PDB file of C-alpha atoms and ligand atoms in Angstrom:
ATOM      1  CA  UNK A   1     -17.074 -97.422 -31.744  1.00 47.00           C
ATOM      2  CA  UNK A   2     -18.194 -99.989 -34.359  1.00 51.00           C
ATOM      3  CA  UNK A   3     -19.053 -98.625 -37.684  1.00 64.00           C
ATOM      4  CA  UNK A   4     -21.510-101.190 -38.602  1.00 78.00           C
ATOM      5  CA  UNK A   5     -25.145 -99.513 -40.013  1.00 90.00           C
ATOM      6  CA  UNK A   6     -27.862-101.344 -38.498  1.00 97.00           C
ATOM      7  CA  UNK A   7     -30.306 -99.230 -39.893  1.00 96.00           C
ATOM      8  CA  UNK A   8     -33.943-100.312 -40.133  1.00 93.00           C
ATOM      9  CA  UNK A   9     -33.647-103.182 -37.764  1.00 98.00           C
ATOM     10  CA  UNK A  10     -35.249-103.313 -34.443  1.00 98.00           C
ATOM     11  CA  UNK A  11     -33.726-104.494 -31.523  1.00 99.00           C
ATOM     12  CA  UNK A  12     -35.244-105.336 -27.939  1.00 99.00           C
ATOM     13  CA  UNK A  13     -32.565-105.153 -25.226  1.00 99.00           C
ATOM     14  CA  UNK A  14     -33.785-106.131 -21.743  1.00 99.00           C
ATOM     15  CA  UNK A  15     -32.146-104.531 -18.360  1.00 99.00           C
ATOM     16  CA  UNK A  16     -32.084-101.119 -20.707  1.00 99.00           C
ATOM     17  CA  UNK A  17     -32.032 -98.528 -17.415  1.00 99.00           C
ATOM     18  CA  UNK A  18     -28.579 -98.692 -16.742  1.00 98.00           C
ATOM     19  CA  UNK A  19     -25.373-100.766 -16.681  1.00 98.00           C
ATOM     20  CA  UNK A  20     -24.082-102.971 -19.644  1.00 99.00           C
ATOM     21  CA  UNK A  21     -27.859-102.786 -21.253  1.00 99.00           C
ATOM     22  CA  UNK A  22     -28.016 -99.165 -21.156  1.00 99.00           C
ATOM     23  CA  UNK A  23     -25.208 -98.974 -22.937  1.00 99.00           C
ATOM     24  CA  UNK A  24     -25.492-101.135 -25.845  1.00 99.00           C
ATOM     25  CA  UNK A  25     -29.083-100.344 -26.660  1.00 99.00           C
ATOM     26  CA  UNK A  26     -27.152 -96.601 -27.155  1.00 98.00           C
ATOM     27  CA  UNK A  27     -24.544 -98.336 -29.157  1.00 98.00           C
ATOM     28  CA  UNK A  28     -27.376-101.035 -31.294  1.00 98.00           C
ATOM     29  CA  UNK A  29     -29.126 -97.017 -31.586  1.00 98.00           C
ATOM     30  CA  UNK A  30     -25.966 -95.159 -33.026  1.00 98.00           C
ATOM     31  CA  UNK A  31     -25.059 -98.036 -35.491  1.00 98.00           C
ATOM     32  CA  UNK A  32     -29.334 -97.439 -36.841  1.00 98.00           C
ATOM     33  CA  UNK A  33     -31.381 -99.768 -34.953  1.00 98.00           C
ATOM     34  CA  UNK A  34     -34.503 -98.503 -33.572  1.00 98.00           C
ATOM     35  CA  UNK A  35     -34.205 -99.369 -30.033  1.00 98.00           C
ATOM     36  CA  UNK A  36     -37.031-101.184 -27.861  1.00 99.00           C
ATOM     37  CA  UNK A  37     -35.839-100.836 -24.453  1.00 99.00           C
ATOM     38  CA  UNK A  38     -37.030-102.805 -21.334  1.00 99.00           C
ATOM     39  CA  UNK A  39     -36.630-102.262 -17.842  1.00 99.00           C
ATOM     40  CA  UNK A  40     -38.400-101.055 -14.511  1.00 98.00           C
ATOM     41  CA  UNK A  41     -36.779 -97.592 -13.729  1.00 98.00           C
ATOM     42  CA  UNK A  42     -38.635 -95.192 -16.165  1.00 98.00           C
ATOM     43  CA  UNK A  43     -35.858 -92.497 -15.338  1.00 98.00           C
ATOM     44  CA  UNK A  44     -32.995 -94.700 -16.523  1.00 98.00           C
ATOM     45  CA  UNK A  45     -35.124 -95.216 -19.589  1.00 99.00           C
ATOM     46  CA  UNK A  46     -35.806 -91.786 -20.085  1.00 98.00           C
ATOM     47  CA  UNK A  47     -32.396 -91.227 -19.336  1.00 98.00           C
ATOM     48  CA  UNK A  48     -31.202 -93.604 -22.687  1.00 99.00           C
ATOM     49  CA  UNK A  49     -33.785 -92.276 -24.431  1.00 98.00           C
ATOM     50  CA  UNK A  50     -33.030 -88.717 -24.150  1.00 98.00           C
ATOM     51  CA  UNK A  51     -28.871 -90.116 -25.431  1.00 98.00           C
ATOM     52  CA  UNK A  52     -30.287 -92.212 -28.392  1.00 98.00           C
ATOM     53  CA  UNK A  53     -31.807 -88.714 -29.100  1.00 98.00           C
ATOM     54  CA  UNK A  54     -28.964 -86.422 -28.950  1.00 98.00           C
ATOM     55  CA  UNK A  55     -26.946 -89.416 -31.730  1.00 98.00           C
ATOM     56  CA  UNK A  56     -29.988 -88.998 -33.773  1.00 97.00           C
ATOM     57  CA  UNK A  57     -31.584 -92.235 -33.210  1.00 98.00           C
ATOM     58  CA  UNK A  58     -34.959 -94.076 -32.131  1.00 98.00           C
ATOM     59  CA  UNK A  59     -35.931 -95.593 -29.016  1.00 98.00           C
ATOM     60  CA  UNK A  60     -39.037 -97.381 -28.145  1.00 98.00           C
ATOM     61  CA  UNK A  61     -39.514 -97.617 -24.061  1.00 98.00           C
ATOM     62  CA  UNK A  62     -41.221-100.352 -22.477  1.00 98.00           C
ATOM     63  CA  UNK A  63     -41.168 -99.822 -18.405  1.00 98.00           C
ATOM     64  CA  UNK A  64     -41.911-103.702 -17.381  1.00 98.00           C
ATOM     65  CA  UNK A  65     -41.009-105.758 -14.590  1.00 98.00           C
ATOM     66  CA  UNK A  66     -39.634-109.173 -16.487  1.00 99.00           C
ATOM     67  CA  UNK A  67     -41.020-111.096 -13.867  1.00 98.00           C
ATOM     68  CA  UNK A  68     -44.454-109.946 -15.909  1.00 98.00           C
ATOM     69  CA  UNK A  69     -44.261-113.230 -17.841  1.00 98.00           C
ATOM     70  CA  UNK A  70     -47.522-111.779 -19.764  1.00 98.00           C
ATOM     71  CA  UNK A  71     -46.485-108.490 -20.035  1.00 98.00           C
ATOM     72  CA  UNK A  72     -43.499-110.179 -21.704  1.00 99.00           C
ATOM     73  CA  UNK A  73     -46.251-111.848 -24.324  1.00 98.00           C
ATOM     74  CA  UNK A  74     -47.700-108.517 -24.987  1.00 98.00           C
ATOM     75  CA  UNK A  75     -44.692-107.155 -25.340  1.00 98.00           C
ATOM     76  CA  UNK A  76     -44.367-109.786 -28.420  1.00 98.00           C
ATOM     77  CA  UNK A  77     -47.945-109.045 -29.877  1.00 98.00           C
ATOM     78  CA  UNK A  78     -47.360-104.916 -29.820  1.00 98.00           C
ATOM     79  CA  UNK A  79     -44.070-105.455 -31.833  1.00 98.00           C
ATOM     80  CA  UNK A  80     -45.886-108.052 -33.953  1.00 98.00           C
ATOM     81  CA  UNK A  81     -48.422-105.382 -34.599  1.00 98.00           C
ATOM     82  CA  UNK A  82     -45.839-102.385 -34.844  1.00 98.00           C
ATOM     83  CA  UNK A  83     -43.148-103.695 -37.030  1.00 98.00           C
ATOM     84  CA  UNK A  84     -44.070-107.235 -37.750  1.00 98.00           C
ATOM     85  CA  UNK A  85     -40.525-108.835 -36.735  1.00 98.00           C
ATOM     86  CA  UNK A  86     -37.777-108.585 -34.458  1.00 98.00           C
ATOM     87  CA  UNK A  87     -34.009-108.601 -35.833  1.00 98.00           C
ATOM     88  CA  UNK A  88     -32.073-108.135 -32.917  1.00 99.00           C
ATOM     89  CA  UNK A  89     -33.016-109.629 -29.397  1.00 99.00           C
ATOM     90  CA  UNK A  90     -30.215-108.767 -26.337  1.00 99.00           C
ATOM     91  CA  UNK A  91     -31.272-110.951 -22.972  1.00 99.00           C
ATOM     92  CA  UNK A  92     -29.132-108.658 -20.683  1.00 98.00           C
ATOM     93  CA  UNK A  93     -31.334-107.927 -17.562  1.00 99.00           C
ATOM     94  CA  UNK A  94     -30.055-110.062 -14.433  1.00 98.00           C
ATOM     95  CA  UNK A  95     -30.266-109.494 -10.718  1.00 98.00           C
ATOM     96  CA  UNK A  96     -27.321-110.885  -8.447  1.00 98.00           C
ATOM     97  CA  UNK A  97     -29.479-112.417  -5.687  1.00 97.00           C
ATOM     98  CA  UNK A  98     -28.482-113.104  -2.115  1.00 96.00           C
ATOM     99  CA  UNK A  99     -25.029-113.715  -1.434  1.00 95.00           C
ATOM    100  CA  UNK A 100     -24.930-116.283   1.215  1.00 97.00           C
ATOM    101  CA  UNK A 101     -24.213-119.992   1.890  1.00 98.00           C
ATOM    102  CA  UNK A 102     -27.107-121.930   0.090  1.00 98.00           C
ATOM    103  CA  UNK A 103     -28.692-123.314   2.812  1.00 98.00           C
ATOM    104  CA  UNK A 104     -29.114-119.852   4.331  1.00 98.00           C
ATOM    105  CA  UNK A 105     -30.917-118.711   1.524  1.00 98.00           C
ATOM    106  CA  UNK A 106     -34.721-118.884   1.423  1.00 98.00           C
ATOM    107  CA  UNK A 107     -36.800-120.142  -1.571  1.00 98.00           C
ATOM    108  CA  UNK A 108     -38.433-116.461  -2.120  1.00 98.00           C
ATOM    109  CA  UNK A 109     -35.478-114.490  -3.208  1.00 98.00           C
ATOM    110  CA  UNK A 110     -34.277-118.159  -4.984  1.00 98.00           C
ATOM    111  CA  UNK A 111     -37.766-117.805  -6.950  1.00 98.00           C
ATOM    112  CA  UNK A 112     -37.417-114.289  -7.853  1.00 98.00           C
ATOM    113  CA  UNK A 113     -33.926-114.924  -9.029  1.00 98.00           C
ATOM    114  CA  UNK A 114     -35.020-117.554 -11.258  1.00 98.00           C
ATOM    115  CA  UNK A 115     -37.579-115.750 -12.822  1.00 99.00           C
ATOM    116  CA  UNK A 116     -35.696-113.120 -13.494  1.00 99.00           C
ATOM    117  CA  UNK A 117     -32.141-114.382 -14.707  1.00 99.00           C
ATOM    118  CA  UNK A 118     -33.963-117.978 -16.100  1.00 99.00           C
ATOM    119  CA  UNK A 119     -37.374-117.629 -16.711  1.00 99.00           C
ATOM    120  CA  UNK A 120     -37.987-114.608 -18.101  1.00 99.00           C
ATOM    121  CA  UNK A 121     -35.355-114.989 -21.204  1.00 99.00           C
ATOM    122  CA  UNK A 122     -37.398-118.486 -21.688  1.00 99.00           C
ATOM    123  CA  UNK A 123     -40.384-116.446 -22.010  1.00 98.00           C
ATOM    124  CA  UNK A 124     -38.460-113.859 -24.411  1.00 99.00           C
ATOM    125  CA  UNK A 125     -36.984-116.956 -26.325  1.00 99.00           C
ATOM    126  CA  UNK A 126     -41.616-118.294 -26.570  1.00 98.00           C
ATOM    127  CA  UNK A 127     -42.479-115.012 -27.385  1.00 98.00           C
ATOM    128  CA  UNK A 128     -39.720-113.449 -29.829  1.00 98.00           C
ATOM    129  CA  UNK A 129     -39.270-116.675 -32.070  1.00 98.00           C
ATOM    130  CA  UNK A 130     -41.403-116.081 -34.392  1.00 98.00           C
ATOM    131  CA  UNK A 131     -40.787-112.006 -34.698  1.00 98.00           C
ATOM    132  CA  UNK A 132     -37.045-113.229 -35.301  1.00 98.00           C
ATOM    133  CA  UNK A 133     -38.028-115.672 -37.870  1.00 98.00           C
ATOM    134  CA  UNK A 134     -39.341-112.748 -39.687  1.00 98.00           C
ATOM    135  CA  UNK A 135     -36.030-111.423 -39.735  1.00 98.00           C
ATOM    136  CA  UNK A 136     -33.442-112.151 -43.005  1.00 98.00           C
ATOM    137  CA  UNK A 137     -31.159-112.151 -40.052  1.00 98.00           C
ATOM    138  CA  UNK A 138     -32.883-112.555 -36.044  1.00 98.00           C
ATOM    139  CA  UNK A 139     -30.001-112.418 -33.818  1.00 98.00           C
ATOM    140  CA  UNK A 140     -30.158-113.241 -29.955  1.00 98.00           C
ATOM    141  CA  UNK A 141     -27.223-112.691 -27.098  1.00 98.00           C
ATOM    142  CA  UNK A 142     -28.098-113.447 -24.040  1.00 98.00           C
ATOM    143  CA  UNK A 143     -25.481-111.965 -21.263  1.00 98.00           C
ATOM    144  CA  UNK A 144     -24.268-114.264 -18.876  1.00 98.00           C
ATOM    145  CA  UNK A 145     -21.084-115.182 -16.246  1.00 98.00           C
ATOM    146  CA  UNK A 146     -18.032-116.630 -15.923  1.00 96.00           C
ATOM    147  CA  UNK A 147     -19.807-117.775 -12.253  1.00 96.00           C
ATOM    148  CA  UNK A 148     -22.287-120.364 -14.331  1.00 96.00           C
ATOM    149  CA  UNK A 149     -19.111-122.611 -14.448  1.00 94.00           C
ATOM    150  CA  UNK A 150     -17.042-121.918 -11.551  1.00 95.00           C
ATOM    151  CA  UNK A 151     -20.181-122.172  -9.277  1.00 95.00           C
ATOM    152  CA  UNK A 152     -18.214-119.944  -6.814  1.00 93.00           C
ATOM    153  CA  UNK A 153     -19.260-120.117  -2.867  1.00 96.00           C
ATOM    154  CA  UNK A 154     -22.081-118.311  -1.726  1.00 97.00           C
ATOM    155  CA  UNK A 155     -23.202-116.484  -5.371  1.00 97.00           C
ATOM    156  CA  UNK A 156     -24.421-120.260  -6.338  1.00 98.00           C
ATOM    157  CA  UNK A 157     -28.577-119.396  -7.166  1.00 98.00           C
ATOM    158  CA  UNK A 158     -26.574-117.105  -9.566  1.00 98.00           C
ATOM    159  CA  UNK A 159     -24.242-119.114 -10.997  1.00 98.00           C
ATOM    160  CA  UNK A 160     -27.036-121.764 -11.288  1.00 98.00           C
ATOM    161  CA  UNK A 161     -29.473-119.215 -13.109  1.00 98.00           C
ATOM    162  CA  UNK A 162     -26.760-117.993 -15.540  1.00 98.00           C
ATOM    163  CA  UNK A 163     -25.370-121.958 -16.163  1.00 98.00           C
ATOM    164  CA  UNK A 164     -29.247-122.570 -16.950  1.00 98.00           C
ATOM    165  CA  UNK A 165     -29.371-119.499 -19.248  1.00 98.00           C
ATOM    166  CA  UNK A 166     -26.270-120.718 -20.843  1.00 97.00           C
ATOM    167  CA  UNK A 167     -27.935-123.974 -21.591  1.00 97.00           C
ATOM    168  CA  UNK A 168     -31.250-122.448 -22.907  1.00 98.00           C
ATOM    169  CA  UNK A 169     -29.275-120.023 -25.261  1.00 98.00           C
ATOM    170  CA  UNK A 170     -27.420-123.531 -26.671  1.00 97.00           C
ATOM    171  CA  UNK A 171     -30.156-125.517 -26.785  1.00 97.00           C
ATOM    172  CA  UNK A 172     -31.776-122.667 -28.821  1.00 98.00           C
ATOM    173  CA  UNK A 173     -28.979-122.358 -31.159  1.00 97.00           C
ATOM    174  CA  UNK A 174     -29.512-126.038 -32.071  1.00 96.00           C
ATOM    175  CA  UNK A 175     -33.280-125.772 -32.743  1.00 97.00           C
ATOM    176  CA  UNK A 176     -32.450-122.604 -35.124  1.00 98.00           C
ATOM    177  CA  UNK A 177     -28.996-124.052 -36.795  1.00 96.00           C
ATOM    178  CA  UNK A 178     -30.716-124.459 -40.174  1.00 97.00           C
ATOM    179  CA  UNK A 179     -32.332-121.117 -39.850  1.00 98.00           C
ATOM    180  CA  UNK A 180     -31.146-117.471 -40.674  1.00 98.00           C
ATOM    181  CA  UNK A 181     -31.436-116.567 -36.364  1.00 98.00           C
ATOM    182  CA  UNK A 182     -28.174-117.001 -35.061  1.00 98.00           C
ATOM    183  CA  UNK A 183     -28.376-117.572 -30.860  1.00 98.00           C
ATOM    184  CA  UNK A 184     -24.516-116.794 -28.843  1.00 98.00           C
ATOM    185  CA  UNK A 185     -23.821-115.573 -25.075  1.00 98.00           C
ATOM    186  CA  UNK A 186     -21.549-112.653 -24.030  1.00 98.00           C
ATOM    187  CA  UNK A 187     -19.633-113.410 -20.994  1.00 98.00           C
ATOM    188  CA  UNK A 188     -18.882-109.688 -20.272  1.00 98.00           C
ATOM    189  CA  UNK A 189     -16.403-110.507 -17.186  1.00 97.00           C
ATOM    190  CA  UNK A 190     -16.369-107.711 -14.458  1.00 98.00           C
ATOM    191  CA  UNK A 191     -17.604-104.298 -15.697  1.00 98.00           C
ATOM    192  CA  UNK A 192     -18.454-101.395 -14.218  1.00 98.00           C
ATOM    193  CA  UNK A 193     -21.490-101.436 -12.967  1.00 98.00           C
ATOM    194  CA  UNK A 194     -24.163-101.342 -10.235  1.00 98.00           C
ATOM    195  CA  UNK A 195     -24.222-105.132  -9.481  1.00 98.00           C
ATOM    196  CA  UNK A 196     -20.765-105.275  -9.716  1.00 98.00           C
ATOM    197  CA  UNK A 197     -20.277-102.639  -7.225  1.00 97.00           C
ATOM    198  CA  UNK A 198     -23.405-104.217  -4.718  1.00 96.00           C
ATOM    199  CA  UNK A 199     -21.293-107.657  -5.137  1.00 95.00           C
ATOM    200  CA  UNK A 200     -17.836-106.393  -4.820  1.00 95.00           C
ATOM    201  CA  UNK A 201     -17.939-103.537  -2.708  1.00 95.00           C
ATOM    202  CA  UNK A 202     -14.503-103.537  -1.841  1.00 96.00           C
ATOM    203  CA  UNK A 203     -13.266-102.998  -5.396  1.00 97.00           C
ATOM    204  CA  UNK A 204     -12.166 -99.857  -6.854  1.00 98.00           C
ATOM    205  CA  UNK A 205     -14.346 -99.642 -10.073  1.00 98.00           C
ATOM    206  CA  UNK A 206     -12.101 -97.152 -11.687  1.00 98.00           C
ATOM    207  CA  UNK A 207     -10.241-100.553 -12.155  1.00 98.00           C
ATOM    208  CA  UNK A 208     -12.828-101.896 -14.463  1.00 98.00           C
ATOM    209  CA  UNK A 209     -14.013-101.529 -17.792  1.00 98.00           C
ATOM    210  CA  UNK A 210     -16.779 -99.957 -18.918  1.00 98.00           C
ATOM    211  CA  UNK A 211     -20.212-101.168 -20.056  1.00 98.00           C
ATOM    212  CA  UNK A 212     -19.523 -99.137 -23.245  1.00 98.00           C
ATOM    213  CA  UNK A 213     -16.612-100.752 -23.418  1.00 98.00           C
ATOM    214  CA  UNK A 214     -18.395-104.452 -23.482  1.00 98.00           C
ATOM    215  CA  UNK A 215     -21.717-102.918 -25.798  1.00 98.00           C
ATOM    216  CA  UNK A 216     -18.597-102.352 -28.305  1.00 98.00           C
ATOM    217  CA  UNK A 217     -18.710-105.949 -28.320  1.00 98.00           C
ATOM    218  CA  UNK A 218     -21.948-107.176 -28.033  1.00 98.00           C
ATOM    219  CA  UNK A 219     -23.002-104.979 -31.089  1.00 98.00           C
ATOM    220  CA  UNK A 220     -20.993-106.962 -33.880  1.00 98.00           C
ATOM    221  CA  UNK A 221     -22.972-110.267 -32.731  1.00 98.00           C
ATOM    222  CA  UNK A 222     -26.042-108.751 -33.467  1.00 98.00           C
ATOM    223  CA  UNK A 223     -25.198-108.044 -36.702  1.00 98.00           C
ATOM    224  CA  UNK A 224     -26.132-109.802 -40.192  1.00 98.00           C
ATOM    225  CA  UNK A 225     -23.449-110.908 -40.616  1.00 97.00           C
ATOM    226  CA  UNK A 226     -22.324-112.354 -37.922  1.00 97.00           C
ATOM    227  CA  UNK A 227     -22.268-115.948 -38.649  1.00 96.00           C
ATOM    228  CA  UNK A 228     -21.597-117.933 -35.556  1.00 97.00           C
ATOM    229  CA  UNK A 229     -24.213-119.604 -33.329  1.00 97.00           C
ATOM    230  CA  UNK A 230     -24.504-121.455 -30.378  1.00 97.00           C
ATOM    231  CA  UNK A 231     -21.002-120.147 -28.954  1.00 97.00           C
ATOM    232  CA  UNK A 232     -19.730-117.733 -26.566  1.00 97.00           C
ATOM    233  CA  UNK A 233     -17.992-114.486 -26.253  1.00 97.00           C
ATOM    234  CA  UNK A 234     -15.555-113.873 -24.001  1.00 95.00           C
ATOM    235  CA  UNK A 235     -14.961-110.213 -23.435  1.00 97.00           C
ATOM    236  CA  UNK A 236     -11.718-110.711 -20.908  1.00 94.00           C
ATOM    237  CA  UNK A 237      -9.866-112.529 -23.200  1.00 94.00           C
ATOM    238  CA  UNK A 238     -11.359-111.241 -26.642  1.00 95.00           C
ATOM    239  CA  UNK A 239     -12.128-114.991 -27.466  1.00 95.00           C
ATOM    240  CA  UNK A 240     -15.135-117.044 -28.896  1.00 95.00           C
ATOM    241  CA  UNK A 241     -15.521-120.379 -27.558  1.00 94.00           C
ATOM    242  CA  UNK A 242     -17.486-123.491 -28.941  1.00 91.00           C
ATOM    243  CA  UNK A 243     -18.332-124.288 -25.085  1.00 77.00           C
ATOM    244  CA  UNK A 244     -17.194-123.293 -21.964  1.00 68.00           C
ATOM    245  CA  UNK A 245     -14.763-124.858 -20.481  1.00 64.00           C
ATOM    246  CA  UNK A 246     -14.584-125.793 -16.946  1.00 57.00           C
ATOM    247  CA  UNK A 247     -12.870-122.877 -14.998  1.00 56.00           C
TER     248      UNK A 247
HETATM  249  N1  NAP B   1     -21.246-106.130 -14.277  1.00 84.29           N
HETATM  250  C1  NAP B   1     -20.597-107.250 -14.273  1.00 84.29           C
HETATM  251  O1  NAP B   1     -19.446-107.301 -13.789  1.00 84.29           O
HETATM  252  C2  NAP B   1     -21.201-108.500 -14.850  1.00 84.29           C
HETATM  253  C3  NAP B   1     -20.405-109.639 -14.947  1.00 84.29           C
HETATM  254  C4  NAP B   1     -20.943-110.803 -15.522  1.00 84.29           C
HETATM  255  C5  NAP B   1     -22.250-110.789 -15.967  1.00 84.29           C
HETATM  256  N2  NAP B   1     -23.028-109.663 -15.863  1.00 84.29           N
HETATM  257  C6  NAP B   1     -24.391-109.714 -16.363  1.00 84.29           C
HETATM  258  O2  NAP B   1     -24.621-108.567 -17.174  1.00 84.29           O
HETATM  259  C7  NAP B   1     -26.014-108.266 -17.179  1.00 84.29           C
HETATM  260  C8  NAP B   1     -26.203-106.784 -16.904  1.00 84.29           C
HETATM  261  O3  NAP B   1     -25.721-106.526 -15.596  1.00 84.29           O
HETATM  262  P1  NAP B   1     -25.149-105.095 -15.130  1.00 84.29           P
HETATM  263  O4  NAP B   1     -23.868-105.370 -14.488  1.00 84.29           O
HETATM  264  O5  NAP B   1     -25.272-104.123 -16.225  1.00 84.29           O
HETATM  265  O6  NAP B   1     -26.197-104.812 -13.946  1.00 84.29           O
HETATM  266  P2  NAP B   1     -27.044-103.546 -13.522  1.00 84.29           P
HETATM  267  O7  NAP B   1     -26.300-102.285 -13.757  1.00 84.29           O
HETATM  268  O8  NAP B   1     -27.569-103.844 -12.182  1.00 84.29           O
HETATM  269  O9  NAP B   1     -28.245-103.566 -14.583  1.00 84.29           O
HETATM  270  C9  NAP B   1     -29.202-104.600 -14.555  1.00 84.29           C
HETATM  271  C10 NAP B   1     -30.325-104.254 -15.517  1.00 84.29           C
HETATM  272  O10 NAP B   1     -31.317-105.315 -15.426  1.00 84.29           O
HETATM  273  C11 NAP B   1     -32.579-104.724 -15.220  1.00 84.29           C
HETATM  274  N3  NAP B   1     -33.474-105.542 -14.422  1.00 84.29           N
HETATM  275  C12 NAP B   1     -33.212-106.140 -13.235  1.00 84.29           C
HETATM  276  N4  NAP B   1     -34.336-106.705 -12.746  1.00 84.29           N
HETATM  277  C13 NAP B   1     -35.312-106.467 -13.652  1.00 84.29           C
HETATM  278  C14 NAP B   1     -36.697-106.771 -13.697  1.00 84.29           C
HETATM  279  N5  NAP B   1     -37.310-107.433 -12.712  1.00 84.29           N
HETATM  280  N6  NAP B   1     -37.412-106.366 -14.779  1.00 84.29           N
HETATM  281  C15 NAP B   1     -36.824-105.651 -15.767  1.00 84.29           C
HETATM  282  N7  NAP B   1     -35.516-105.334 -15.775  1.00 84.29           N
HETATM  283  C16 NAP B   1     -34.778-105.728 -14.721  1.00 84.29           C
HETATM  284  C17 NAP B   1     -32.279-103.407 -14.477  1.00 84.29           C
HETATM  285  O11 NAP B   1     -33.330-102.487 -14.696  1.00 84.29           O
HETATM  286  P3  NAP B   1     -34.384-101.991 -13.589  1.00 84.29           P
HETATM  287  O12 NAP B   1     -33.773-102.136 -12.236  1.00 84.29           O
HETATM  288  O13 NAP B   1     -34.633-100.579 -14.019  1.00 84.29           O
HETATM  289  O14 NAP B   1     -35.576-102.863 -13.801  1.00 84.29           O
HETATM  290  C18 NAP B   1     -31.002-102.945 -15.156  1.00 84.29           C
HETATM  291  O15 NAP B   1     -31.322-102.223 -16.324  1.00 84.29           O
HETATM  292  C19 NAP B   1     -26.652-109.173 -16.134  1.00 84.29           C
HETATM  293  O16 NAP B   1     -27.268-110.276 -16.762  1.00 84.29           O
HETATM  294  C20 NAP B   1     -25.467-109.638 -15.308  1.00 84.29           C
HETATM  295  O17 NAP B   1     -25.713-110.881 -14.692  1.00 84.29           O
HETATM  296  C21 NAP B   1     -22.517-108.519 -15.314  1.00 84.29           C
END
């Protein structure tokens, strides 16, 4: 584990129940961050909180469905009102979708993809600006998918979602370059987890690393001094790459 402090910073990591979010708002929380953590099941929340507890840290919990684009812009006002800023934003939370030819998928669960793996971090990206830019030091990571440019058969509303996120997070780091935030992606590559598992259900996950294993990661780049923006980390191959290249 990293032995960065992160202590009085607060940091909002989304998809916080379980899975690769879970386990690096524990990790943000051990290194001193005060923990704001987002997600619908209030017993995987309770669950992180109850761990940030026992390593002697903080936790916030917000229980909200990110397809609550408002709830997402209250979200913004209470931690405008609470702490006035945000240092630390991690755009983790992401839903697989249906895994079927595209023209056998109906717009619905398209939609609800969308607003999920697309819309909602656009909403976090309206709503968090200007708590980062607070911040000596905002940081964003966004979490994303090595599918986004292989566009592998019958995931593709996925690998279209996480392609778009991967554009938004770029475009973003642009707009901020001459600004303290710094904006990067985290390609974690396959980790053990709950979508993995739903996705692959073939695959022995004993074969797979961890999501503590990837938060180890993911906690440097939300550090100040982490300098880097606009690029992406590639947890397979312990690389950072300007852009991604086609697979
Ligand atoms: N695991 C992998 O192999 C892998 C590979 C590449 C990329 N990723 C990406 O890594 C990220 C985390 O995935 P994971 O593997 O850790 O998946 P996971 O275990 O299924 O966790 C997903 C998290 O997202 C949250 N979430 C989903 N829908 C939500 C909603 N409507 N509102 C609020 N929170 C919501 C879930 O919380 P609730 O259900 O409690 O709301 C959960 O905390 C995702 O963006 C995924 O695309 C994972």
């Amino acid at each position: 584990m990293t032995n960065l402090s992160l202590a009085s910073r607060i940091a909002l990591v989304t998809g916080a129940s379980r899975g690769i979010g879970y386990a690096t708002a524990r990790a943000l929380a051990k290194a001193g961050a005060h923990v704001v953590a987002v997600a619908r099941t209030q017993g995987g929340l309770e669950e992180l909180d109850d761990e940030i507890r026992k390593d002697g840290g903080s936790a916030t919990l917000v229980p909200l469905n990110l397809s609550d684009f408002d709830g997402i812009t209250r979200l913004g006002a209470a931690l405008h009102e609470r702490h006035g800023k945000l240092d630390i934003l991690v755009g983790n939370a992401g839903v697989a979708g249906p895994s079927s030819p595209l023209g056998h998928i109906e717009l619905k669960p398209w939609n609800d993809l969308m607003a999920i793996n697309v819309t909602a971090n656009f909403q976090l990206i309206r709503c968090m600006e200007p708590l980062l830019k607070k911040s000596d030091a905002g940081r964003a990571v966004f979490v994303t998918s090595a599918t986004a440019s292989k566009a592998s058969a019958y995931v593709g509303p996925y690998a279209a979602s996480k392609a778009a996120l991967e554009t938004l997070a770029r475009a973003w780091a642009h707009e901020t370059a001459n600004t303290p935030i710094r904006v990067n992606l985290f390609d974690p590559g396959p980790i053990r987890t709950r979508m993995r598992a739903t996705v692959f259900p073939g695959e022995d996950p004993l074969t797979l690393d961890t999501p503590d294993q990837a938060a180890e990661f993911i906690v440097p780049m939300c550090a100040p001094d982490w300098t880097e923006t606009g690029k992406l980390y590639h947890y397979k191959t312990r690389t950072l790459l300007s852009f991604r290249a086609p697979a």
